[in-house]
Coordinates of C-alpha atoms and ligand atoms in Angstrom, one line a residue:
M1 CA -0.3 -0.2 -0.3
K2 CA 2.9 2.6 1.0
D3 CA 4.8 1.4 -2.8
Q4 CA 0.3 2.0 -4.2
I5 CA 0.0 5.7 -3.4
P6 CA 2.6 6.9 -4.9
A7 CA 2.6 5.0 -7.7
I8 CA -1.1 6.1 -8.1
E9 CA -0.7 9.8 -7.8
A10 CA 2.8 10.2 -10.3
E11 CA 0.2 7.9 -13.4
A12 CA -3.0 10.5 -12.4
L13 CA -0.6 13.3 -12.6
A14 CA 1.0 12.4 -15.5
R15 CA -3.0 12.0 -17.1
I16 CA -3.8 15.2 -15.5
S17 CA -0.7 16.6 -17.1
A18 CA -1.7 15.1 -21.0
A19 CA -4.6 16.2 -20.7
T20 CA -5.6 18.9 -23.8
D21 CA -8.8 19.1 -23.5
E22 CA -11.7 19.4 -20.1
R23 CA -12.7 15.9 -21.3
A24 CA -9.5 14.7 -21.1
L25 CA -9.3 16.3 -17.5
E26 CA -13.0 15.1 -16.4
D27 CA -12.0 11.3 -17.3
A28 CA -8.6 11.4 -15.8
R29 CA -10.3 12.9 -12.5
V30 CA -12.8 10.0 -12.8
A31 CA -9.8 7.4 -13.4
V32 CA -8.6 7.8 -9.8
L33 CA -11.0 9.9 -7.2
G34 CA -13.8 8.6 -8.9
K35 CA -16.1 5.9 -6.7
K36 CA -14.2 3.0 -8.7
G37 CA -11.5 5.7 -9.3
S38 CA -7.9 4.2 -8.3
L39 CA -7.1 6.6 -4.7
T40 CA -11.1 6.2 -3.9
L41 CA -10.3 1.7 -4.2
A42 CA -6.7 2.4 -2.1
A43 CA -8.4 4.3 0.5
A44 CA -11.2 1.4 1.3
G45 CA -8.1 -0.6 1.5
M46 CA -7.4 1.1 4.3
K47 CA -9.1 -0.9 6.8
D48 CA -6.6 -4.3 6.2
V49 CA -4.3 -2.0 7.1
P50 CA -2.3 -2.8 10.4
K51 CA -3.0 -0.9 13.5
E52 CA 0.7 0.9 13.0
E53 CA 0.9 2.2 9.8
K54 CA -1.8 3.7 9.8
G55 CA -1.4 7.0 10.2
A56 CA 1.3 7.1 7.5
V57 CA -0.6 5.6 5.3
G58 CA -3.5 8.1 5.7
Q59 CA -0.9 10.9 5.3
L60 CA 0.3 9.3 1.9
L61 CA -3.1 9.7 0.7
N62 CA -3.8 13.0 2.2
A63 CA -1.1 14.1 0.8
A64 CA -1.5 12.0 -2.1
R65 CA -5.5 13.3 -2.6
A66 CA -4.3 17.4 -1.9
S67 CA -1.2 17.5 -5.1
I68 CA -4.0 15.9 -7.0
A69 CA -6.5 18.5 -6.9
A70 CA -4.7 21.2 -6.6
A71 CA -3.7 19.8 -10.4
L72 CA -6.6 19.3 -11.3
E73 CA -7.9 22.6 -10.9
A74 CA -4.4 24.0 -12.2
K75 CA -5.0 22.4 -15.4
Q76 CA -8.6 23.4 -15.5
S77 CA -7.1 27.1 -15.4
A78 CA -4.9 26.6 -18.1
L79 CA -7.4 24.7 -20.1
Q80 CA -9.9 27.5 -19.6
E81 CA -7.4 30.4 -20.3
I82 CA -6.9 29.1 -24.7
A83 CA -10.4 28.2 -24.3
D84 CA -10.7 31.7 -23.9
R85 CA -7.6 33.2 -26.4
A86 CA -8.8 30.5 -28.9
A87 CA -12.5 32.5 -28.2
L88 CA -10.7 35.9 -28.8
A89 CA -8.9 34.7 -32.0
G90 CA -9.7 37.8 -34.8
I91 CA -11.2 39.7 -32.9
D92 CA -8.2 43.1 -32.2
T93 CA -8.9 44.2 -28.6
T94 CA -6.5 46.9 -29.4
L95 CA -9.0 48.7 -31.4
P96 CA -11.2 51.9 -30.4
A97 CA -14.2 51.1 -29.5
R98 CA -17.3 52.1 -30.8
E99 CA -18.4 56.0 -29.0
L100 CA -21.2 56.0 -27.3
A101 CA -23.9 58.3 -27.5
I102 CA -23.8 60.4 -24.2
G103 CA -27.3 63.0 -23.9
G104 CA -27.0 66.4 -22.2
L105 CA -29.2 68.7 -20.7
H106 CA -32.5 69.9 -21.5
P107 CA -32.7 74.0 -22.6
L108 CA -34.7 74.2 -19.6
T109 CA -32.8 71.9 -17.4
L110 CA -30.0 74.9 -18.0
I111 CA -31.9 78.0 -17.1
R112 CA -33.6 77.0 -14.9
D113 CA -30.4 75.5 -12.4
E114 CA -28.8 78.5 -13.6
A115 CA -31.2 81.0 -12.3
I116 CA -31.4 79.2 -9.1
A117 CA -28.3 79.5 -8.9
I118 CA -27.7 83.3 -9.0
L119 CA -31.0 83.6 -7.0
R120 CA -29.0 81.0 -4.2
R121 CA -25.8 83.6 -4.6
M122 CA -27.9 86.0 -3.4
G123 CA -29.5 84.6 -0.2
F124 CA -32.8 82.1 -1.5
A125 CA -33.3 79.2 -0.4
L126 CA -35.0 76.1 -2.9
A127 CA -38.8 75.6 -1.7
D128 CA -41.2 73.2 -3.3
G129 CA -45.1 72.5 -3.7
P130 CA -48.3 70.3 -5.2
E131 CA -49.0 70.4 -8.6
I132 CA -52.2 69.6 -7.8
E133 CA -53.6 72.5 -5.5
D134 CA -57.1 74.0 -3.6
E135 CA -58.2 77.4 -4.5
F136 CA -57.4 78.5 -1.5
H137 CA -53.4 78.3 -2.2
C138 CA -53.9 79.4 -5.6
F139 CA -56.1 82.4 -5.2
D140 CA -58.4 83.1 -2.3
A141 CA -54.8 83.5 -0.1
L142 CA -53.2 85.2 -2.8
N143 CA -56.1 87.5 -3.3
T144 CA -57.2 86.7 -6.2
P145 CA -61.9 87.0 -6.0
A146 CA -64.2 84.9 -7.3
D147 CA -64.8 86.0 -10.1
H148 CA -61.1 87.2 -11.8
P149 CA -60.8 85.5 -15.1
A150 CA -57.5 82.9 -13.5
R151 CA -60.3 81.7 -11.7
N152 CA -62.4 80.6 -15.3
E153 CA -62.7 77.0 -16.2
K154 CA -62.3 78.7 -19.3
D155 CA -58.4 79.6 -18.3
T156 CA -57.5 77.1 -15.8
F157 CA -57.4 72.6 -15.6
Y158 CA -60.5 72.1 -12.6
F159 CA -60.5 68.7 -11.3
D160 CA -64.5 67.2 -10.3
S161 CA -63.0 67.5 -6.8
G162 CA -62.6 70.9 -6.6
K163 CA -59.0 71.1 -6.9
L164 CA -56.7 72.6 -9.8
L165 CA -53.8 72.1 -12.0
R166 CA -51.5 75.1 -10.5
T167 CA -52.3 78.1 -12.5
H168 CA -48.5 79.5 -11.1
T169 CA -46.5 78.5 -8.7
S170 CA -47.3 81.3 -5.5
S171 CA -49.1 78.5 -4.2
V172 CA -45.9 77.9 -3.1
Q173 CA -44.8 81.3 -1.6
V174 CA -48.1 81.0 0.1
R175 CA -47.7 77.4 1.2
T176 CA -44.1 78.7 2.9
M177 CA -45.9 81.5 4.6
E178 CA -48.5 79.3 6.3
S179 CA -45.5 77.4 7.7
A180 CA -42.5 79.7 8.5
K181 CA -42.1 83.4 9.6
P182 CA -40.2 86.3 8.4
P183 CA -38.1 86.4 7.6
I184 CA -38.2 84.8 4.6
R185 CA -36.3 84.2 1.1
I186 CA -37.9 81.6 -0.9
I187 CA -37.7 80.7 -5.2
A188 CA -39.9 78.4 -6.0
P189 CA -39.4 76.6 -9.9
G190 CA -42.1 74.2 -10.7
S191 CA -44.4 73.5 -13.1
A192 CA -47.6 75.1 -13.6
Y193 CA -50.5 74.6 -15.9
R194 CA -53.0 77.1 -18.2
R195 CA -55.7 76.7 -20.6
D196 CA -54.3 78.7 -23.3
E197 CA -54.2 78.3 -26.7
I198 CA -51.5 76.4 -28.1
D199 CA -48.9 78.6 -30.1
A200 CA -45.2 79.5 -30.3
T201 CA -45.1 81.0 -28.0
H202 CA -48.4 79.0 -25.3
L203 CA -48.2 75.7 -24.2
S204 CA -50.8 74.5 -21.7
V205 CA -48.3 73.3 -19.2
F206 CA -45.0 75.7 -18.8
N207 CA -42.1 76.5 -16.4
Q208 CA -42.6 79.1 -13.3
L209 CA -40.1 80.4 -11.5
E210 CA -40.7 82.2 -8.3
G211 CA -39.7 83.9 -5.6
L212 CA -40.8 85.7 -2.1
Y213 CA -39.0 87.8 0.4
V214 CA -40.5 89.3 3.1
A215 CA -39.3 91.0 6.2
S216 CA -39.9 93.9 8.6
D217 CA -37.4 96.4 5.3
V218 CA -38.0 95.5 2.3
S219 CA -38.6 98.0 -0.2
L220 CA -39.3 98.5 -4.1
P221 CA -35.5 99.7 -4.5
D222 CA -34.5 95.3 -3.4
L223 CA -37.4 95.4 -5.2
K224 CA -35.6 96.2 -8.2
G225 CA -32.0 95.9 -7.2
T226 CA -32.6 91.8 -7.6
L227 CA -34.3 91.3 -10.1
E228 CA -31.8 93.9 -12.4
F229 CA -28.6 91.7 -11.5
F230 CA -30.7 88.7 -12.2
L231 CA -31.2 89.5 -15.8
Q232 CA -27.6 90.3 -15.5
E233 CA -25.7 88.2 -15.2
L234 CA -28.4 85.6 -17.3
F235 CA -28.7 87.9 -19.6
G236 CA -24.6 89.3 -19.9
S237 CA -23.6 92.7 -17.5
N238 CA -24.8 95.1 -21.0
T239 CA -28.9 93.8 -20.9
E240 CA -31.0 96.4 -20.8
V241 CA -33.9 95.9 -18.4
R242 CA -37.2 97.6 -17.7
F243 CA -40.6 97.5 -15.4
R244 CA -43.6 98.9 -16.4
P245 CA -46.5 99.3 -14.4
H246 CA -49.6 96.8 -14.1
F247 CA -51.8 94.9 -12.2
F248 CA -51.7 91.9 -10.1
P249 CA -54.3 90.9 -6.8
F250 CA -51.3 89.8 -5.1
T251 CA -49.3 92.7 -5.2
E252 CA -49.3 96.0 -5.0
P253 CA -47.2 97.4 -6.8
S254 CA -46.4 95.8 -9.0
F255 CA -45.2 96.0 -12.3
E256 CA -44.1 94.0 -15.5
I257 CA -40.2 93.0 -16.6
D258 CA -39.2 93.8 -20.2
V259 CA -35.7 92.8 -21.2
K260 CA -34.7 94.7 -24.6
L261 CA -33.5 91.4 -26.9
T262 CA -30.7 92.7 -29.6
V263 CA -30.9 89.8 -32.4
K264 CA -28.6 90.7 -34.4
G265 CA -29.8 91.7 -38.0
Q266 CA -33.0 92.7 -36.2
E267 CA -34.1 95.3 -34.9
P268 CA -33.7 95.7 -30.8
R269 CA -37.7 95.5 -29.3
W270 CA -38.6 94.3 -25.5
I271 CA -39.4 91.3 -24.2
E272 CA -41.6 90.8 -21.5
V273 CA -39.6 88.4 -18.6
A274 CA -41.3 88.6 -15.4
G275 CA -43.8 90.2 -13.5
C276 CA -43.7 91.4 -10.1
G277 CA -44.6 93.8 -7.8
M278 CA -44.3 94.8 -3.8
V279 CA -46.4 91.7 -2.1
D280 CA -50.7 93.4 -1.2
P281 CA -50.8 93.5 2.5
A282 CA -54.4 91.7 1.5
V283 CA -51.8 88.7 1.3
F284 CA -50.6 88.7 4.7
E285 CA -53.8 88.9 6.5
A286 CA -55.1 86.0 4.6
I287 CA -52.1 83.9 5.6
N288 CA -52.6 85.4 9.4
K289 CA -56.3 84.3 9.2
S290 CA -54.9 80.9 7.5
R291 CA -51.5 80.8 10.5
K292 CA -54.7 81.9 13.4
D293 CA -51.7 84.3 14.7
Q294 CA -50.0 87.6 13.2
A295 CA -46.8 86.1 12.9
F296 CA -46.8 88.5 9.3
D297 CA -48.0 91.2 10.7
P298 CA -49.5 93.9 8.0
E299 CA -48.6 97.0 9.4
T300 CA -44.9 96.3 10.1
T301 CA -44.4 93.2 7.7
T302 CA -42.5 94.1 3.9
G303 CA -41.9 91.7 0.6
F304 CA -42.2 91.8 -2.6
A305 CA -42.8 88.4 -4.8
F306 CA -42.2 88.0 -8.8
G307 CA -42.7 84.9 -11.2
M308 CA -41.5 84.8 -14.4
G309 CA -41.0 81.5 -17.1
L310 CA -38.3 79.6 -17.7
D311 CA -39.8 78.6 -20.8
R312 CA -39.2 82.1 -22.1
L313 CA -35.9 83.0 -20.2
A314 CA -34.8 79.9 -22.5
M315 CA -35.9 81.1 -25.8
I316 CA -34.6 84.7 -25.7
R317 CA -31.7 83.3 -24.3
W318 CA -31.5 81.2 -27.2
G319 CA -33.0 82.7 -29.9
I320 CA -35.5 79.9 -29.5
R321 CA -38.1 81.0 -31.6
D322 CA -40.9 78.0 -31.3
I323 CA -41.6 77.2 -27.6
R324 CA -43.4 73.5 -29.0
L325 CA -39.1 73.1 -29.4
L326 CA -38.4 72.5 -25.7
I327 CA -41.2 69.8 -25.5
E328 CA -41.6 67.7 -28.7
N329 CA -38.0 66.5 -28.3
D330 CA -36.4 66.3 -32.0
I331 CA -32.5 65.4 -31.1
R332 CA -31.7 67.5 -33.8
F333 CA -32.7 70.8 -32.0
L334 CA -31.4 68.9 -28.2
K335 CA -28.0 68.2 -29.9
Q336 CA -27.9 72.1 -29.8
F337 CA -26.8 72.8 -26.4
Ligands
LIG401 N1 -47.9 85.1 -9.9 C1 -47.9 85.6 -11.7 C2 -47.9 84.8 -12.6 O1 -48.1 83.8 -12.5 C3 -46.9 86.1 -10.9 C4 -46.0 87.2 -10.1 C5 -45.4 86.6 -9.0 C6 -46.6 88.7 -10.4 C7 -45.3 87.3 -8.0 C8 -46.5 88.8 -9.9 C9 -45.2 88.5 -8.2 O2 -48.4 85.4 -13.5

C-alpha cells in the first residue's frame, strides 16, 4: 500500500498533465478520484492496513489527494485560458471602442439650474409644493376674487373634486408663509398649467420660477436691484431691463419686467420676462387668518415677489422661435445645447 499510493499519484499527475481538453481532464479525474477511481479504491484498502501503519498511510493518502486536486485545478484554469484565447482569435482588442452617444441636459434644465444658482448666491432658498392645488392656495390667499378671469374654467384646469392644476407657483409662496415666519427668502421653480391655446409662444404647461422675500424692511429698490442683477447675470451685464407698471391682485405696486433683446440682423425689441411687485397687505392678512396668528403683521411686514417663465428665458437666451421645440424632444434641436 505504501508503494502503491505514490504510483497512483504519479500516474494521475501524468494523465492530468497530458490532458488537452476538458473531456480528457474529467476522465483523468474520474479515473483517480471517482467512485471506482484508483485512489478511492486504495483508500478503501485502509481497513486492512495494520493499526501501527494506519497513520503513515493516511498521511500519504491525504497528500496524494491534495496534490492531485491542485493539479486538476491548475490544469482546469490553463485549459480555460486557452479556450478564452481561442474565442478571441480574430478579434482585435486594441481597436478603439465604438463611440457611445452621451446625452446632454435639456435647455430648460440648463436655464433653470443657472437661474437657481444666481438666486441662491443672493440668499434665496429652494421651496416646493404640490402641482395639484386647492383654490385657497392658488387664488383666495393671493387676494384673487372669485370672479377673477384666472379662476374661470376656461383658463384653469379643474378636477371634479374642486382641486386644480396650479396656474402659477405662487401657491408655494403661500404654503411657505403658512409654515415659516419672516424673514423668508425663497424661490419656487416648477410647472404651472393654463388652458392656453397652443401656439409658438404658449403651451398648456410651462415652467415658472417664482421668488418671495419677506422681512421687516423690504423695499421697492430691493426688488428692482435684485431682479436687475439677476437678469444681467443671466443675459449679460449690458442687458437693458425696464419695469412697466402692471396689475396683479397679490402685489401693490406691481410691474412687468421687459429685457431688451438684440438679435443680429433684427431691430432691438423689448420682451416681457417676469411679473413682480410688493406683496399686498391683503395677502399677509389671509396668511395670518390661515395660520391663526399675527406672524405677518401687515403694519410691519414688507416683501416683494416675482415670477417668471423659464421657457421664455430659454427662448431669449438661445433665440428659440417656437416654444413647442422645448417639448418635442427632437434630437436635432436638443443636440445644439
Ligand atoms: N404669479 C404671477 C403669474 O403667474 C407672477 C407674479 C409673481 C407676479 C409674483 C407678481 C408677483 O403671472
